[in-house]
CSV table of C-alpha atoms in Angstrom, one decimal:
chain,number,residue,atom,x,y,z
A,1,MET,CA,0.7,-4.8,-20.4
A,2,PRO,CA,2.0,-6.6,-23.4
A,3,ARG,CA,-1.4,-7.9,-24.2
A,4,LYS,CA,-2.7,-4.1,-24.2
A,5,CYS,CA,0.2,-3.2,-26.6
A,6,PHE,CA,-0.6,-5.9,-29.2
A,7,ASP,CA,-3.9,-4.7,-29.3
A,8,CYS,CA,-2.8,-0.9,-29.7
A,9,LEU,CA,-1.2,-2.1,-32.5
A,10,SER,CA,-4.0,-3.8,-34.4
A,11,ILE,CA,-6.1,-1.2,-33.8
A,12,ALA,CA,-3.3,1.1,-35.2
A,13,GLY,CA,-3.0,-1.2,-38.3
A,14,ALA,CA,-6.9,-1.0,-38.8
A,15,LEU,CA,-6.6,3.0,-38.7
A,16,TYR,CA,-3.9,3.1,-41.1
A,17,TYR,CA,-6.8,2.1,-43.9
A,18,LEU,CA,-8.9,4.6,-42.6
A,19,ILE,CA,-6.8,7.5,-43.0
A,20,PRO,CA,-7.0,8.8,-46.8
A,21,GLU,CA,-4.6,9.4,-48.8
A,22,SER,CA,-5.2,12.8,-49.4
A,23,THR,CA,-5.1,13.9,-46.3
A,24,PHE,CA,-1.2,14.4,-47.2
A,25,PHE,CA,0.7,16.0,-49.1
A,26,CYS,CA,3.6,13.9,-49.9
A,27,ASN,CA,4.5,11.7,-52.8
A,28,ARG,CA,2.8,8.1,-53.0
A,29,GLY,CA,5.7,5.7,-51.9
A,30,PHE,CA,6.3,8.3,-48.8
A,31,MET,CA,2.5,8.2,-47.9
A,32,TYR,CA,2.4,4.5,-47.4
A,33,PHE,CA,4.8,4.4,-44.6
A,34,PHE,CA,3.9,8.2,-43.2
A,35,ARG,CA,-0.1,7.3,-43.0
A,36,LYS,CA,0.8,4.1,-41.0
A,37,GLN,CA,3.3,5.5,-38.4
A,38,ILE,CA,0.7,8.2,-37.9
A,39,ALA,CA,-1.6,5.7,-37.4
A,40,ILE,CA,0.6,3.8,-35.0
A,41,LEU,CA,1.2,7.0,-33.1
A,42,PHE,CA,-2.5,8.0,-32.6
A,43,VAL,CA,-3.1,4.8,-31.4
A,44,VAL,CA,-0.2,4.9,-28.9
A,45,VAL,CA,-1.2,8.4,-27.6
A,46,ALA,CA,-4.5,7.2,-26.9
A,47,CYS,CA,-3.4,4.2,-24.9
A,48,CYS,CA,-1.2,6.3,-23.2
A,49,MET,CA,-3.9,8.9,-22.2
A,50,LEU,CA,-6.4,6.7,-21.5
A,51,ALA,CA,-3.7,4.5,-19.0
A,52,VAL,CA,-3.1,7.7,-17.5
A,53,SER,CA,-6.8,9.1,-16.7
A,54,CYS,CA,-7.8,5.6,-15.5
A,55,GLY,CA,-5.3,6.2,-12.8
A,56,GLU,CA,-6.4,6.1,-9.4
A,57,SER,CA,-8.1,9.3,-8.1
A,58,ARG,CA,-7.0,10.6,-4.5
A,59,THR,CA,-10.9,9.7,-3.2
A,60,VAL,CA,-10.1,6.0,-4.2
A,61,GLN,CA,-6.3,6.0,-2.8
A,62,CYS,CA,-8.2,7.4,0.3
A,63,THR,CA,-10.7,5.0,0.8
A,64,LYS,CA,-8.7,1.7,0.3
A,65,PHE,CA,-5.7,3.3,2.6
A,66,THR,CA,-8.8,4.1,5.4
A,67,GLU,CA,-10.3,0.6,5.0
A,68,ILE,CA,-6.7,-0.9,5.7
A,69,VAL,CA,-6.0,1.3,8.7
A,70,THR,CA,-9.3,0.6,9.9
A,71,LYS,CA,-8.7,-2.9,10.0
A,72,GLY,CA,-6.1,-2.5,11.9
A,73,ASN,CA,-7.3,-0.5,14.4
A,74,THR,CA,-10.1,-2.8,14.9
A,75,LEU,CA,-7.5,-5.6,15.4
A,76,ILE,CA,-6.0,-3.3,18.2
A,77,GLU,CA,-9.0,-2.6,20.0
A,78,LEU,CA,-10.6,-5.6,19.7
A,79,LYS,CA,-7.5,-8.0,21.3
A,80,LYS,CA,-5.7,-4.8,23.6
A,81,ASP,CA,-7.1,-6.4,26.8
A,82,SER,CA,-6.1,-10.1,25.6
A,83,ASN,CA,-3.1,-11.0,27.9
A,84,ASP,CA,-2.0,-14.7,26.9
A,85,VAL,CA,0.9,-15.6,25.0
A,86,ALA,CA,-1.6,-17.1,21.9
A,87,SER,CA,-3.6,-14.0,21.7
A,88,THR,CA,-0.5,-11.7,21.9
A,89,LYS,CA,1.6,-13.5,19.6
A,90,ASN,CA,-1.6,-13.3,17.1
A,91,LEU,CA,-2.3,-10.2,17.0
A,92,ALA,CA,1.6,-9.0,16.4
A,93,LYS,CA,1.3,-11.6,13.4
A,94,ASP,CA,-1.7,-9.7,12.3
A,95,LEU,CA,-0.6,-5.9,12.6
A,96,ASN,CA,2.7,-7.2,10.9
A,97,GLN,CA,0.6,-8.4,7.9
A,98,ILE,CA,-1.5,-5.0,7.8
A,99,ALA,CA,1.7,-3.1,7.5
A,100,LYS,CA,2.4,-5.5,4.3
A,101,GLN,CA,-0.7,-4.8,3.3
A,102,LEU,CA,0.1,-0.9,3.6
A,103,GLU,CA,3.2,-1.1,2.2
A,104,ALA,CA,1.8,-2.9,-1.2
A,105,LEU,CA,-1.1,-0.1,-1.3
A,106,GLU,CA,0.2,2.0,-4.5
A,107,ILE,CA,-0.4,5.2,-3.6
A,108,THR,CA,0.8,8.4,-5.9
A,109,ASP,CA,-0.7,11.5,-3.8
A,110,ALA,CA,2.9,12.7,-1.9
A,111,THR,CA,0.6,13.8,1.5
A,112,LEU,CA,-1.0,10.3,1.4
A,113,LYS,CA,2.5,8.4,0.7
A,114,GLU,CA,3.9,10.1,3.6
A,115,ILE,CA,1.0,8.9,5.8
A,116,GLN,CA,1.5,5.4,4.5
A,117,GLY,CA,5.1,5.2,5.6
A,118,SER,CA,4.9,6.8,8.9
A,119,SER,CA,1.7,4.2,9.3
A,120,VAL,CA,3.5,1.1,8.1
A,121,LYS,CA,6.4,2.2,10.8
A,122,SER,CA,3.6,2.6,13.4
A,123,PHE,CA,1.8,-1.0,12.8
A,124,ARG,CA,5.4,-2.6,12.5
A,125,SER,CA,6.6,-1.2,15.7
A,126,ILE,CA,3.3,-2.3,17.4
A,127,GLY,CA,3.6,-5.6,16.1
A,128,GLU,CA,7.2,-5.9,16.8
A,129,SER,CA,6.7,-4.7,20.5
A,130,LEU,CA,3.6,-7.3,21.2
A,131,GLY,CA,6.2,-10.0,19.5
A,132,ASP,CA,8.4,-8.8,22.7
A,133,ILE,CA,6.0,-9.0,25.2
A,134,ALA,CA,4.7,-12.4,24.1
A,135,LYS,CA,8.2,-13.6,24.3
A,136,ALA,CA,8.8,-12.0,27.7
A,137,LEU,CA,5.3,-13.8,28.9
A,138,GLU,CA,6.1,-17.0,27.5
A,139,ALA,CA,9.6,-16.6,29.7
A,140,GLY,CA,7.7,-15.7,32.7
A,141,ASN,CA,5.3,-18.3,32.4
A,142,GLN,CA,7.8,-21.0,32.5
A,143,ALA,CA,9.9,-20.0,35.1
A,144,THR,CA,10.8,-22.2,38.2
A,145,THR,CA,10.3,-21.4,41.6
A,146,SER,CA,13.8,-20.4,42.5
A,147,ILE,CA,15.8,-17.7,43.2
A,148,LYS,CA,17.4,-18.0,39.2
A,149,GLY,CA,12.8,-18.2,38.2
A,150,ARG,CA,12.3,-15.1,40.3
A,151,GLU,CA,15.7,-13.3,38.4
A,152,GLN,CA,13.9,-14.7,35.0
A,153,ILE,CA,10.3,-13.2,36.5
A,154,GLN,CA,11.7,-10.1,37.4
A,155,LYS,CA,13.7,-9.7,33.7
A,156,ALA,CA,10.2,-10.3,32.0
A,157,ARG,CA,8.3,-7.9,33.7
A,158,ALA,CA,10.9,-5.4,32.7
A,159,ASP,CA,11.0,-6.7,29.0
A,160,ILE,CA,7.0,-6.4,29.2
A,161,ILE,CA,7.0,-3.0,30.8
A,162,ARG,CA,9.8,-1.8,28.2
A,163,ALA,CA,7.8,-3.3,25.0
A,164,GLY,CA,4.7,-1.9,26.6
A,165,GLN,CA,5.9,1.4,26.6
A,166,GLN,CA,7.1,1.4,23.1
A,167,ALA,CA,3.8,0.0,21.8
A,168,ASN,CA,2.1,2.8,23.6
A,169,GLN,CA,4.2,5.0,21.9
A,170,ALA,CA,3.7,3.6,18.3
A,171,ALA,CA,0.1,3.8,19.1
A,172,GLU,CA,0.1,7.1,19.7
A,173,ASN,CA,1.9,8.2,16.7
A,174,LEU,CA,-0.9,5.8,14.9
A,175,ASP,CA,-3.5,7.6,16.3
A,176,ALA,CA,-2.5,10.6,15.3
A,177,LEU,CA,-1.5,9.7,12.0
A,178,THR,CA,-4.9,8.1,11.5
A,179,GLY,CA,-6.8,11.9,12.5
A,180,LYS,CA,-4.1,13.3,9.9
A,181,LEU,CA,-5.7,10.8,7.3
A,182,ILE,CA,-9.2,11.3,7.9
A,183,LYS,CA,-8.4,14.8,7.8
A,184,TYR,CA,-6.7,15.0,4.5
A,185,CYS,CA,-9.1,12.6,3.1
A,186,LYS,CA,-11.8,14.6,4.5
A,187,SER,CA,-10.8,17.4,2.4
A,188,ASP,CA,-11.1,16.0,-0.6
A,189,ARG,CA,-14.8,16.0,-0.9
């Protein structure tokens, strides 16, 4: 960003010599200062207009947003039937990474920003729930064949059911948000 400012100032200096003195009706001492300021102002305004006009359009924001959400939904779809601890932990980690990518996405559109916040929460919730399921699976697998081990397995089973319900609720929310995103982005075309 600082480099652009220096470029703009050097352009302003070059423009100074392009604005003829006869353009302004002022005395010669003031004219030197005034011409240089007008040139700088002109270049700064032009740079600002260029920067604003080059911002990402709603279509570009929709495309980037949809790509990340699709990637996350594909991960869920591909690995949803994996019941082992390692796969569940990896999926939880991957979904948390998707949430970070979505959060880092620079969205300026108000509706997309709203969908973005809710989508981040949903992906994080699914990731956390899957992490809880992985811990419960691990605890159940390590249980011994004793009374204490049975209690450990029952607790793990209850934890899996609770975390599974949370994951399902978050997945339903995510499906609704994905539908809303697609509908909103299609209305742009």
